[in-house]
Short mmCIF file of C-alpha atoms in Angstrom, two decimals:
data_model
loop_
_atom_site.label_atom_id
_atom_site.label_comp_id
_atom_site.label_asym_id
_atom_site.label_seq_id
_atom_site.Cartn_x
_atom_site.Cartn_y
_atom_site.Cartn_z
CA UNK A 385 65.02 -63.40 -151.53
CA UNK A 386 64.15 -61.14 -154.19
CA UNK A 387 67.45 -61.68 -156.07
CA UNK A 388 66.77 -65.47 -156.35
CA UNK A 389 63.09 -64.69 -157.44
CA UNK A 390 64.13 -62.22 -160.08
CA UNK A 391 66.83 -64.79 -161.38
CA UNK A 392 64.01 -67.42 -161.79
CA UNK A 393 61.66 -64.74 -163.26
CA UNK A 394 64.27 -63.67 -165.97
CA UNK A 395 64.95 -67.32 -167.08
CA UNK A 396 61.10 -67.87 -167.36
CA UNK A 397 60.65 -64.60 -169.28
CA UNK A 398 63.77 -65.09 -171.43
CA UNK A 399 62.72 -68.47 -172.94
CA UNK A 400 59.16 -67.22 -173.56
CA UNK A 401 60.20 -63.88 -175.11
CA UNK A 402 62.51 -65.81 -177.48
CA UNK A 403 59.73 -67.86 -178.76
CA UNK A 404 56.21 -66.36 -178.24
CA UNK A 405 56.71 -62.90 -179.88
CA UNK A 406 57.84 -64.80 -182.97
CA UNK A 407 54.57 -66.59 -183.10
CA UNK A 408 52.38 -63.59 -182.33
CA UNK A 409 54.07 -60.93 -184.32
CA UNK A 410 55.64 -63.20 -186.91
CA UNK A 411 53.39 -66.21 -187.78
CA UNK A 412 50.05 -64.79 -186.67
CA UNK A 413 50.64 -61.46 -188.29
CA UNK A 414 51.78 -63.13 -191.56
CA UNK A 415 48.68 -65.30 -191.49
CA UNK A 416 46.28 -62.31 -191.07
CA UNK A 417 48.09 -60.54 -194.01
CA UNK A 418 47.80 -63.70 -196.32
CA UNK A 419 44.22 -64.36 -195.28
CA UNK A 420 42.87 -60.89 -195.02
CA UNK A 421 40.90 -59.27 -192.21
CA UNK A 422 37.57 -61.12 -193.13
CA UNK A 423 38.97 -64.67 -193.31
CA UNK A 424 41.19 -64.21 -190.34
CA UNK A 425 38.22 -62.70 -188.54
CA UNK A 426 36.45 -65.93 -189.25
CA UNK A 427 39.48 -67.85 -187.69
CA UNK A 428 39.29 -65.37 -184.73
CA UNK A 429 35.48 -66.14 -184.05
CA UNK A 430 36.23 -70.00 -184.20
CA UNK A 431 39.34 -69.67 -182.04
CA UNK A 432 37.72 -67.44 -179.33
CA UNK A 433 34.55 -69.56 -179.29
CA UNK A 434 36.95 -72.46 -178.33
CA UNK A 435 38.68 -70.34 -175.71
CA UNK A 436 35.39 -68.96 -174.28
CA UNK A 437 34.17 -72.44 -173.29
CA UNK A 438 37.70 -73.82 -172.62
CA UNK A 439 37.05 -72.94 -168.90
CA UNK A 440 35.18 -76.06 -168.80
CA UNK A 441 38.45 -77.98 -169.53
CA UNK A 442 40.04 -76.23 -166.59
CA UNK A 443 37.18 -75.08 -164.15
CA UNK A 444 39.75 -73.64 -162.01
CA UNK A 445 41.36 -76.91 -161.17
CA UNK A 446 44.77 -75.85 -162.57
CA UNK A 447 44.97 -73.00 -159.96
CA UNK A 448 43.52 -75.35 -157.26
CA UNK A 449 46.30 -77.87 -158.03
CA UNK A 450 49.18 -75.44 -158.02
CA UNK A 451 47.83 -73.92 -154.87
CA UNK A 452 47.34 -77.17 -153.01
CA UNK A 453 50.83 -78.36 -153.89
CA UNK A 454 52.60 -75.26 -152.96
CA UNK A 455 50.73 -74.95 -149.62
CA UNK A 456 50.97 -78.42 -148.37
CA UNK A 457 53.22 -80.32 -150.62
CA UNK A 458 50.45 -82.75 -151.38
CA UNK A 459 47.97 -83.36 -154.16
CA UNK A 460 44.92 -85.10 -152.74
CA UNK A 461 41.76 -86.12 -154.45
CA UNK A 462 43.71 -87.13 -157.56
CA UNK A 463 41.23 -89.44 -159.06
CA UNK A 464 38.41 -86.98 -158.32
CA UNK A 465 40.27 -84.33 -160.26
CA UNK A 466 41.12 -86.62 -163.15
CA UNK A 467 37.42 -87.91 -163.47
CA UNK A 468 36.18 -84.27 -163.19
CA UNK A 469 38.40 -83.29 -166.01
CA UNK A 470 37.17 -86.21 -168.18
CA UNK A 471 33.51 -85.34 -167.64
CA UNK A 472 34.13 -81.59 -168.22
CA UNK A 473 35.93 -82.47 -171.39
CA UNK A 474 33.07 -84.35 -172.82
CA UNK A 475 30.71 -81.56 -171.93
CA UNK A 476 33.07 -79.08 -173.54
CA UNK A 477 33.16 -80.93 -176.94
CA UNK A 478 29.37 -81.22 -176.88
CA UNK A 479 28.62 -77.62 -175.94
CA UNK A 480 30.99 -76.02 -178.48
CA UNK A 481 29.64 -78.29 -181.15
CA UNK A 482 26.12 -77.32 -180.37
CA UNK A 483 26.96 -73.53 -180.40
CA UNK A 484 29.02 -73.89 -183.65
CA UNK A 485 26.12 -75.70 -185.28
CA UNK A 486 23.54 -73.18 -184.11
CA UNK A 487 25.55 -70.27 -185.51
CA UNK A 488 26.38 -72.01 -188.78
CA UNK A 489 30.15 -72.03 -188.21
CA UNK A 490 32.51 -74.19 -190.23
CA UNK A 491 32.39 -77.45 -188.16
CA UNK A 492 35.42 -79.18 -189.53
CA UNK A 493 37.52 -76.13 -188.65
CA UNK A 494 35.89 -75.91 -185.23
CA UNK A 495 36.79 -79.54 -184.58
CA UNK A 496 40.38 -78.69 -185.00
CA UNK A 497 40.18 -75.75 -182.54
CA UNK A 498 38.28 -78.02 -179.96
CA UNK A 499 40.99 -80.72 -180.36
CA UNK A 500 43.78 -78.25 -179.88
CA UNK A 501 42.20 -76.69 -176.76
CA UNK A 502 41.88 -80.20 -175.28
CA UNK A 503 45.46 -80.84 -175.76
CA UNK A 504 46.24 -77.36 -174.48
CA UNK A 505 44.29 -78.15 -171.23
CA UNK A 506 46.18 -81.27 -170.52
CA UNK A 507 49.53 -79.45 -171.01
CA UNK A 508 48.25 -76.70 -168.55
CA UNK A 509 47.34 -79.26 -165.98
CA UNK A 510 50.88 -80.61 -166.21
CA UNK A 511 52.30 -77.22 -165.91
CA UNK A 512 50.17 -76.59 -162.78
CA UNK A 513 51.87 -79.68 -161.20
CA UNK A 514 55.27 -78.23 -162.03
CA UNK A 515 54.44 -74.81 -160.84
CA UNK A 516 52.94 -76.04 -157.53
CA UNK A 517 56.22 -77.98 -156.92
CA UNK A 518 58.21 -74.69 -157.93
CA UNK A 519 60.09 -76.53 -160.67
CA UNK A 520 60.19 -73.37 -162.70
CA UNK A 521 62.95 -74.31 -165.02
CA UNK A 522 61.00 -77.27 -166.20
CA UNK A 523 57.75 -75.32 -166.39
CA UNK A 524 59.64 -72.67 -168.39
CA UNK A 525 60.67 -75.13 -171.08
CA UNK A 526 57.31 -76.61 -171.26
CA UNK A 527 55.72 -73.14 -171.55
CA UNK A 528 57.30 -72.41 -174.90
CA UNK A 529 57.27 -75.98 -176.41
CA UNK A 530 53.79 -75.73 -178.12
CA UNK A 531 54.47 -72.38 -179.59
CA UNK A 532 58.01 -73.55 -180.79
CA UNK A 533 56.60 -76.56 -182.43
CA UNK A 534 53.68 -74.66 -184.07
CA UNK A 535 56.12 -72.08 -185.21
CA UNK A 536 58.54 -74.52 -186.86
CA UNK A 537 55.76 -76.34 -188.51
CA UNK A 538 53.85 -73.33 -189.72
CA UNK A 539 57.25 -71.80 -191.13
CA UNK A 540 57.66 -75.02 -193.14
CA UNK A 541 54.10 -74.81 -194.46
CA UNK A 542 54.74 -71.12 -195.42
CA UNK A 543 57.81 -72.17 -197.26
CA UNK A 544 56.78 -75.24 -199.13
CA UNK A 545 52.98 -74.78 -199.28
CA UNK A 546 52.49 -70.97 -199.62
CA UNK A 547 49.77 -71.36 -202.23
CA UNK A 548 47.47 -73.20 -199.76
CA UNK A 549 47.33 -70.25 -197.32
CA UNK A 550 43.93 -68.82 -198.59
CA UNK A 551 40.57 -69.05 -197.19
CA UNK A 552 39.52 -72.28 -195.38
CA UNK A 553 42.65 -74.21 -196.48
CA UNK A 554 44.94 -71.62 -194.91
CA UNK A 555 43.02 -71.70 -191.71
CA UNK A 556 43.14 -75.46 -191.71
CA UNK A 557 46.86 -75.51 -192.10
CA UNK A 558 47.25 -72.84 -189.32
CA UNK A 559 45.26 -75.11 -186.94
CA UNK A 560 47.42 -78.20 -188.00
CA UNK A 561 50.58 -76.50 -187.17
CA UNK A 562 49.10 -75.52 -183.64
CA UNK A 563 48.09 -79.14 -183.23
CA UNK A 564 51.71 -80.42 -183.84
CA UNK A 565 52.92 -77.76 -181.21
CA UNK A 566 50.50 -79.01 -178.51
CA UNK A 567 51.27 -82.65 -179.25
CA UNK A 568 54.87 -82.04 -178.84
CA UNK A 569 54.26 -80.12 -175.50
CA UNK A 570 52.06 -82.85 -174.13
CA UNK A 571 54.89 -85.48 -174.77
CA UNK A 572 57.46 -83.23 -173.01
CA UNK A 573 55.17 -82.59 -170.10
CA UNK A 574 54.40 -86.16 -169.51
CA UNK A 575 58.04 -86.87 -169.51
CA UNK A 576 58.77 -84.06 -167.05
CA UNK A 577 56.00 -85.14 -164.59
CA UNK A 578 55.93 -88.93 -164.92
CA UNK A 579 59.60 -89.91 -165.89
CA UNK A 580 60.71 -90.43 -162.37
CA UNK A 581 61.43 -93.05 -159.81
CA UNK A 582 58.35 -91.76 -158.07
CA UNK A 583 55.51 -91.34 -160.60
CA UNK A 584 53.20 -88.51 -159.82
CA UNK A 585 54.98 -88.08 -156.46
CA UNK A 586 57.76 -86.55 -158.54
CA UNK A 587 57.61 -82.94 -157.30
CA UNK A 588 59.73 -82.01 -154.36
CA UNK A 589 58.49 -78.45 -153.43
CA UNK A 590 60.99 -76.07 -152.13
CA UNK A 591 60.71 -72.33 -151.71
CA UNK A 592 63.11 -70.30 -153.78
CA UNK A 593 62.47 -67.23 -151.68
CA UNK A 594 64.20 -68.35 -148.53
CA UNK A 595 65.83 -71.47 -146.98
CA UNK A 596 62.62 -72.47 -145.40
CA UNK A 597 61.20 -75.54 -147.09
CA UNK A 598 57.73 -76.54 -147.91
CA UNK A 599 56.74 -80.18 -147.21
CA UNK A 600 57.40 -82.47 -150.12
CA UNK A 601 54.89 -84.42 -151.94
CA UNK A 602 54.81 -88.07 -150.99
CA UNK A 603 53.20 -91.19 -152.47
CA UNK A 604 50.35 -90.96 -150.07
CA UNK A 605 49.06 -87.77 -151.65
CA UNK A 606 48.42 -89.81 -154.81
CA UNK A 607 48.40 -93.42 -153.68
CA UNK A 608 45.77 -96.03 -154.71
CA UNK A 609 43.83 -95.84 -151.61
CA UNK A 610 42.79 -92.23 -152.56
CA UNK A 611 41.29 -93.58 -155.80
CA UNK A 612 38.88 -95.78 -153.86
CA UNK A 613 35.13 -94.99 -154.58
CA UNK A 614 33.16 -92.77 -152.28
CA UNK A 615 31.21 -95.25 -150.05
CA UNK A 616 30.52 -94.08 -146.49
CA UNK A 617 28.77 -90.94 -145.10
CA UNK A 618 32.15 -89.26 -144.09
CA UNK A 619 33.51 -89.68 -147.57
CA UNK A 620 30.44 -88.34 -149.20
CA UNK A 621 30.59 -85.24 -146.91
CA UNK A 622 34.20 -84.85 -147.63
CA UNK A 623 33.50 -85.23 -151.38
CA UNK A 624 30.73 -82.56 -151.19
CA UNK A 625 32.94 -80.04 -149.49
CA UNK A 626 35.74 -80.69 -151.96
CA UNK A 627 33.19 -79.93 -154.83
CA UNK A 628 31.93 -76.78 -153.01
CA UNK A 629 35.58 -75.58 -152.78
CA UNK A 630 36.32 -76.53 -156.39
CA UNK A 631 33.10 -74.76 -157.60
CA UNK A 632 34.36 -71.33 -156.62
CA UNK A 633 37.53 -71.95 -158.51
CA UNK A 634 35.55 -72.97 -161.58
CA UNK A 635 33.22 -70.00 -161.23
CA UNK A 636 36.30 -67.71 -160.97
CA UNK A 637 37.80 -69.29 -164.07
CA UNK A 638 34.54 -69.10 -166.08
CA UNK A 639 33.99 -65.60 -165.24
CA UNK A 640 37.52 -64.58 -166.17
CA UNK A 641 37.31 -66.50 -169.42
CA UNK A 642 34.02 -64.67 -170.22
CA UNK A 643 35.44 -61.47 -169.14
CA UNK A 644 38.36 -61.55 -171.59
CA UNK A 645 36.89 -63.58 -174.38
CA UNK A 646 33.32 -62.40 -174.98
CA UNK A 647 34.36 -59.24 -176.85
CA UNK A 648 35.12 -61.16 -180.05
CA UNK A 649 31.74 -62.79 -180.11
CA UNK A 650 29.87 -59.58 -179.43
CA UNK A 651 31.89 -57.68 -182.25
CA UNK A 652 30.90 -60.47 -184.69
CA UNK A 653 27.16 -60.02 -183.69
CA UNK A 654 26.73 -56.29 -182.96
CA UNK A 655 28.98 -54.58 -185.36
CA UNK A 656 27.23 -51.94 -187.40
CA UNK A 657 26.19 -53.15 -190.84
CA UNK A 658 26.22 -49.74 -192.43
CA UNK A 659 30.17 -49.51 -192.25
CA UNK A 660 31.87 -49.28 -195.74
CA UNK A 661 34.71 -51.53 -196.22
CA UNK A 662 36.24 -53.52 -199.07
CA UNK A 663 34.20 -56.67 -199.24
CA UNK A 664 33.16 -59.45 -196.78
CA UNK A 665 31.14 -59.70 -193.66
CA UNK A 666 31.43 -56.52 -191.55
CA UNK A 667 31.27 -58.51 -188.33
CA UNK A 668 34.35 -60.66 -189.30
CA UNK A 669 36.04 -57.48 -190.71
CA UNK A 670 35.57 -55.71 -187.40
CA UNK A 671 37.00 -58.67 -185.57
CA UNK A 672 39.87 -58.63 -187.83
CA UNK A 673 40.61 -54.95 -187.02
CA UNK A 674 40.28 -55.94 -183.24
CA UNK A 675 42.78 -58.72 -183.78
CA UNK A 676 45.43 -56.25 -185.26
CA UNK A 677 45.05 -53.90 -182.33
CA UNK A 678 45.08 -56.73 -179.76
CA UNK A 679 48.20 -58.55 -181.18
CA UNK A 680 50.78 -56.36 -179.41
CA UNK A 681 48.67 -56.57 -176.21
CA UNK A 682 48.71 -60.23 -176.51
CA UNK A 683 52.50 -60.25 -176.76
CA UNK A 684 52.91 -57.72 -173.77
CA UNK A 685 50.65 -60.07 -171.58
CA UNK A 686 53.22 -62.77 -171.86
CA UNK A 687 55.27 -60.90 -169.19
CA UNK A 688 52.69 -60.34 -166.58
CA UNK A 689 51.11 -63.84 -167.17
CA UNK A 690 54.31 -65.62 -166.70
CA UNK A 691 55.01 -63.47 -163.61
CA UNK A 692 51.66 -64.46 -162.03
CA UNK A 693 52.48 -68.18 -162.66
CA UNK A 694 55.57 -67.73 -160.50
CA UNK A 695 53.93 -65.48 -157.80
CA UNK A 696 51.05 -67.84 -157.03
CA UNK A 697 53.13 -70.67 -155.54
CA UNK A 698 55.38 -68.15 -153.82
CA UNK A 699 52.51 -66.39 -152.26
CA UNK A 700 50.81 -69.62 -151.23
CA UNK A 701 53.86 -71.04 -149.75
CA UNK A 702 54.63 -67.91 -147.65
CA UNK A 703 50.99 -67.69 -146.46
CA UNK A 704 51.21 -71.31 -145.38
CA UNK A 705 54.36 -70.44 -143.37
CA UNK A 706 52.71 -67.30 -142.00
CA UNK A 707 55.14 -64.88 -143.74
CA UNK A 708 54.65 -61.33 -144.91
CA UNK A 709 54.08 -60.81 -148.64
CA UNK A 710 54.51 -57.05 -148.75
CA UNK A 711 57.97 -56.90 -150.33
CA UNK A 712 57.10 -59.60 -152.85
CA UNK A 713 53.86 -57.81 -153.85
CA UNK A 714 55.72 -54.48 -154.27
CA UNK A 715 58.32 -56.11 -156.33
CA UNK A 716 55.73 -57.71 -158.61
CA UNK A 717 53.71 -54.45 -159.02
CA UNK A 718 56.92 -52.52 -159.85
CA UNK A 719 57.76 -54.88 -162.56
CA UNK A 720 54.34 -54.78 -164.14
CA UNK A 721 53.80 -51.01 -163.85
CA UNK A 722 57.37 -50.44 -165.23
CA UNK A 723 56.54 -52.55 -168.34
CA UNK A 724 52.80 -51.60 -168.55
CA UNK A 725 53.24 -47.86 -168.41
CA UNK A 726 56.00 -47.97 -170.83
CA UNK A 727 53.80 -50.08 -173.20
CA UNK A 728 50.97 -47.61 -172.94
CA UNK A 729 53.09 -44.65 -173.64
CA UNK A 730 54.62 -46.28 -176.53
CA UNK A 731 51.17 -46.98 -177.95
CA UNK A 732 49.78 -43.55 -177.29
CA UNK A 733 52.74 -41.61 -178.85
CA UNK A 734 53.73 -44.02 -181.66
CA UNK A 735 50.50 -45.81 -182.49
CA UNK A 736 50.31 -45.08 -186.24
CA UNK A 737 54.19 -45.78 -186.91
CA UNK A 738 53.78 -49.06 -185.07
CA UNK A 739 50.61 -50.07 -187.00
CA UNK A 740 52.06 -48.97 -190.33
CA UNK A 741 55.12 -50.99 -189.61
CA UNK A 742 53.25 -54.22 -188.84
CA UNK A 743 50.36 -53.99 -191.47
CA UNK A 744 51.65 -51.87 -194.27
CA UNK A 745 51.34 -54.83 -196.65
CA UNK A 746 47.74 -55.66 -195.65
CA UNK A 747 46.06 -52.41 -194.93
CA UNK A 748 43.56 -51.04 -197.53
CA UNK A 749 43.67 -47.28 -196.55
CA UNK A 750 44.89 -44.73 -194.30
CA UNK A 751 41.64 -44.75 -192.64
CA UNK A 752 41.90 -48.44 -191.72
CA UNK A 753 45.33 -47.66 -190.20
CA UNK A 754 43.88 -44.80 -188.07
CA UNK A 755 41.01 -47.10 -186.97
CA UNK A 756 43.44 -49.96 -186.07
CA UNK A 757 45.63 -47.44 -184.27
CA UNK A 758 42.69 -46.04 -182.16
CA UNK A 759 41.83 -49.60 -181.08
CA UNK A 760 45.41 -50.43 -180.40
CA UNK A 761 46.04 -47.36 -178.05
CA UNK A 762 42.91 -48.10 -175.96
CA UNK A 763 43.93 -51.80 -175.65
CA UNK A 764 47.46 -50.96 -174.53
CA UNK A 765 46.36 -48.76 -171.92
CA UNK A 766 44.15 -51.64 -170.72
CA UNK A 767 47.33 -53.57 -170.34
CA UNK A 768 48.18 -51.57 -167.24
CA UNK A 769 45.14 -52.84 -165.21
CA UNK A 770 45.40 -56.14 -166.57
CA UNK A 771 48.96 -56.60 -165.56
CA UNK A 772 48.15 -55.27 -162.15
CA UNK A 773 45.52 -57.92 -161.71
CA UNK A 774 48.15 -60.44 -162.48
CA UNK A 775 49.89 -59.39 -159.12
CA UNK A 776 47.19 -58.36 -156.72
CA UNK A 777 44.64 -60.86 -158.10
CA UNK A 778 47.16 -63.59 -157.88
CA UNK A 779 47.74 -62.73 -154.17
CA UNK A 780 44.04 -62.92 -153.38
CA UNK A 781 43.82 -66.21 -155.03
CA UNK A 782 46.70 -67.60 -153.00
CA UNK A 783 45.11 -65.96 -149.82
CA UNK A 784 41.82 -67.95 -150.45
CA UNK A 785 39.53 -65.00 -151.57
CA UNK A 786 38.43 -67.13 -154.51
CA UNK A 787 34.74 -66.45 -153.88
CA UNK A 788 35.33 -62.77 -153.83
CA UNK A 789 37.28 -62.92 -157.07
CA UNK A 790 34.57 -64.87 -158.77
CA UNK A 791 31.93 -62.50 -157.62
CA UNK A 792 33.84 -59.45 -158.77
CA UNK A 793 34.62 -61.11 -162.12
CA UNK A 794 30.81 -61.83 -162.60
CA UNK A 795 30.00 -58.33 -162.00
CA UNK A 796 32.54 -57.02 -164.38
CA UNK A 797 31.26 -59.44 -166.93
CA UNK A 798 27.86 -57.90 -166.60
CA UNK A 799 29.23 -54.45 -166.85
CA UNK A 800 31.32 -55.47 -169.96
CA UNK A 801 28.41 -56.93 -171.73
CA UNK A 802 26.15 -53.99 -171.08
CA UNK A 803 28.85 -51.57 -172.27
CA UNK A 804 29.43 -53.60 -175.25
CA UNK A 805 25.83 -53.81 -176.23
CA UNK A 806 25.68 -50.08 -176.23
CA UNK A 807 29.01 -49.09 -177.71
CA UNK A 808 29.76 -51.87 -180.32
CA UNK A 809 26.52 -51.03 -182.56
CA UNK A 810 27.90 -47.41 -182.59
CA UNK A 811 31.68 -47.72 -182.78
CA UNK A 812 32.33 -51.49 -183.64
CA UNK A 813 35.56 -52.80 -182.50
CA UNK A 814 36.71 -49.46 -180.89
CA UNK A 815 33.73 -49.57 -178.56
CA UNK A 816 34.73 -53.19 -177.46
CA UNK A 817 38.16 -51.87 -176.66
CA UNK A 818 36.85 -49.10 -174.61
CA UNK A 819 34.67 -51.57 -172.73
CA UNK A 820 37.80 -53.68 -172.12
CA UNK A 821 39.63 -50.82 -170.71
CA UNK A 822 36.82 -49.59 -168.28
CA UNK A 823 36.04 -53.10 -166.80
CA UNK A 824 39.79 -54.13 -166.48
CA UNK A 825 40.37 -50.87 -164.65
CA UNK A 826 37.33 -51.53 -162.27
CA UNK A 827 38.73 -55.08 -161.71
CA UNK A 828 42.29 -53.96 -160.91
CA UNK A 829 41.19 -51.17 -158.55
CA UNK A 830 38.93 -53.61 -156.67
CA UNK A 831 41.73 -56.18 -156.34
CA UNK A 832 44.14 -53.49 -154.99
CA UNK A 833 41.67 -52.37 -152.30
CA UNK A 834 40.85 -55.81 -151.36
CA UNK A 835 44.47 -56.71 -150.94
CA UNK A 836 45.01 -53.66 -148.72
CA UNK A 837 41.91 -54.40 -146.56
CA UNK A 838 43.07 -57.92 -145.97
CA UNK A 839 46.45 -56.57 -144.91
CA UNK A 840 48.28 -58.29 -147.66
CA UNK A 841 49.88 -54.99 -148.82
CA UNK A 842 49.68 -51.57 -147.09
CA UNK A 843 50.52 -48.42 -149.25
CA UNK A 844 52.80 -45.71 -147.80
CA UNK A 845 54.12 -42.33 -149.01
CA UNK A 846 57.25 -43.77 -150.48
CA UNK A 847 55.18 -46.03 -152.80
CA UNK A 848 53.06 -42.95 -154.13
CA UNK A 849 56.30 -40.90 -154.54
CA UNK A 850 57.95 -43.73 -156.59
CA UNK A 851 54.95 -44.02 -158.81
CA UNK A 852 54.56 -40.18 -159.42
CA UNK A 853 58.25 -39.98 -160.38
CA UNK A 854 57.74 -42.79 -162.65
CA UNK A 855 54.99 -41.26 -164.31
CA UNK A 856 56.87 -38.06 -164.71
CA UNK A 857 59.96 -39.74 -166.17
CA UNK A 858 57.86 -41.58 -168.60
CA UNK A 859 55.97 -38.52 -169.88
CA UNK A 860 59.23 -36.60 -170.01
CA UNK A 861 60.90 -39.36 -172.09
CA UNK A 862 58.20 -39.71 -174.80
CA UNK A 863 57.14 -36.02 -174.95
CA UNK A 864 60.83 -34.79 -175.20
CA UNK A 865 61.63 -37.30 -178.00
CA UNK A 866 58.32 -37.24 -179.90
CA UNK A 867 57.47 -33.55 -179.62
CA UNK A 868 60.61 -31.78 -178.45
CA UNK A 869 62.93 -33.54 -181.01
CA UNK A 870 60.13 -34.16 -183.41
CA UNK A 871 61.08 -37.86 -183.80
CA UNK A 872 57.86 -39.44 -184.51
CA UNK A 873 58.94 -42.52 -186.35
CA UNK A 874 60.15 -45.94 -185.21
CA UNK A 875 63.59 -44.36 -184.39
CA UNK A 876 61.95 -41.97 -181.94
CA UNK A 877 60.02 -44.90 -180.38
CA UNK A 878 63.34 -46.82 -179.83
CA UNK A 879 65.00 -43.74 -178.23
CA UNK A 880 61.93 -43.06 -175.98
CA UNK A 881 61.85 -46.71 -174.81
CA UNK A 882 65.53 -46.75 -174.04
CA UNK A 883 65.28 -43.38 -171.96
CA UNK A 884 62.22 -44.47 -170.03
CA UNK A 885 63.51 -48.04 -169.50
CA UNK A 886 66.77 -46.98 -167.91
CA UNK A 887 65.59 -43.96 -166.00
CA UNK A 888 62.40 -45.34 -164.72
CA UNK A 889 64.05 -48.86 -164.01
CA UNK A 890 66.74 -47.36 -161.95
CA UNK A 891 64.10 -45.33 -159.98
CA UNK A 892 61.91 -48.36 -159.33
CA UNK A 893 64.64 -50.71 -158.55
CA UNK A 894 67.15 -48.39 -156.90
CA UNK A 895 67.49 -50.50 -153.70
CA UNK A 896 68.05 -53.78 -155.52
CA UNK A 897 70.49 -52.09 -157.89
CA UNK A 898 72.55 -50.66 -155.11
CA UNK A 899 72.56 -54.00 -153.08
CA UNK A 900 73.66 -55.88 -156.13
CA UNK A 901 76.54 -53.34 -156.84
CA UNK A 902 77.66 -53.51 -153.18
CA UNK A 903 77.76 -57.32 -153.37
CA UNK A 904 79.81 -57.17 -156.41
CA UNK A 905 82.32 -54.81 -154.91
CA UNK A 906 82.63 -57.10 -151.91
CA UNK A 907 83.20 -60.17 -154.27
CA UNK A 908 85.78 -58.36 -156.37
CA UNK A 909 87.67 -56.67 -153.53
#
């Protein structure tokens, strides 16, 4: 079971790690160095405003679609979903336009952001259908198409039109490249989902965790009679019940969106005006510093986000078949804690060398490097609880605890806003990073406790021992290389990561490694 799961996970991760880091660490980093922190900060404000309200384009429907297909093999209420998405799309465009006009943002650039988010939301809907049907290979290819197209387009712009990558024109070209990527992904997504003898009933769900099958999607799930208007009382009650069910998915999606995206807007509005820097608006400047520290976290989140997209249909299918998820949860948690703790240690011990390596051409002073490094350290520690939520929060979603998750997310949003309102005026972007760490930690711990209380996962002594030994191995690896051998440069980072990855990986996956080795011996003997 776990071997096949890991095989699919490796394929999904491999494709994404071949493409998305090039975009985040290559193209986005190059754009920030060319535009400067202030202009890139303006782009960051526009982009995050689009993302902040992009929940209206989803409203939790993607999670609902994937969960419904994975659990029953059917996607009912197809017309209702499509109509609701259309109405929400119109609301999204109007709302973002009003907010952008009110805050005197550059509306033509904001229009490109809105268009890209609309295209991205359609691609995510198509991916939800593929994920629910457990067509992970198709989903893997679709997941990288947008960034691959944008990467190629932006690279061509940088080669042939480098003089245009300044101020507004640079932001406009950057957004145009993203549009090309999303348009290409939309085309591929439509082909994968609809190019079939059985349009819309294309997905044949099958679990990759065992030989047990999940019911397939048939035409009746999406047939024309499901598109008929709501006329009688029973249909109205059914429709009302469906909207109530969807509402909690929407509230959860909205809360999580605000939870993770409101930092940028608050940094822009609340940053201290008396900070001294080389020109420009201090709010945009602080956003630029935050973006520098956040960039590697954004890359790291690729791993846990992709893992969660694979876990959701697996959890849902196994819950529908009344199977235990303990081993799968423990497998997912070991994966994210292995990567997350290693990333946090790398940021803590080698923060300045990493920031110097990435931004040596763009930074104005040693003080700026130190400030960016502090933000980076705090955010990378936050990666541990964020990745943990991608396992335990995904299980709770599959188990139907959406109302609880939405309520928890709203509470954390409130805590985050209050903390940021106090800390950002004092410490700027660093205060926002601290607020991110605090609220993500609360959210992750609550998800772990809720999962245990719902009997989804029960901790035992072996779990605690494994984690304690992993922490010891990690600290030993980085302290020995950084302090013992005195290697505080990038070379030391590479050696530390190699030691930690091998030793901690063997500890965490000893049983799987042993089973694989024994099977290999049986095959070769």
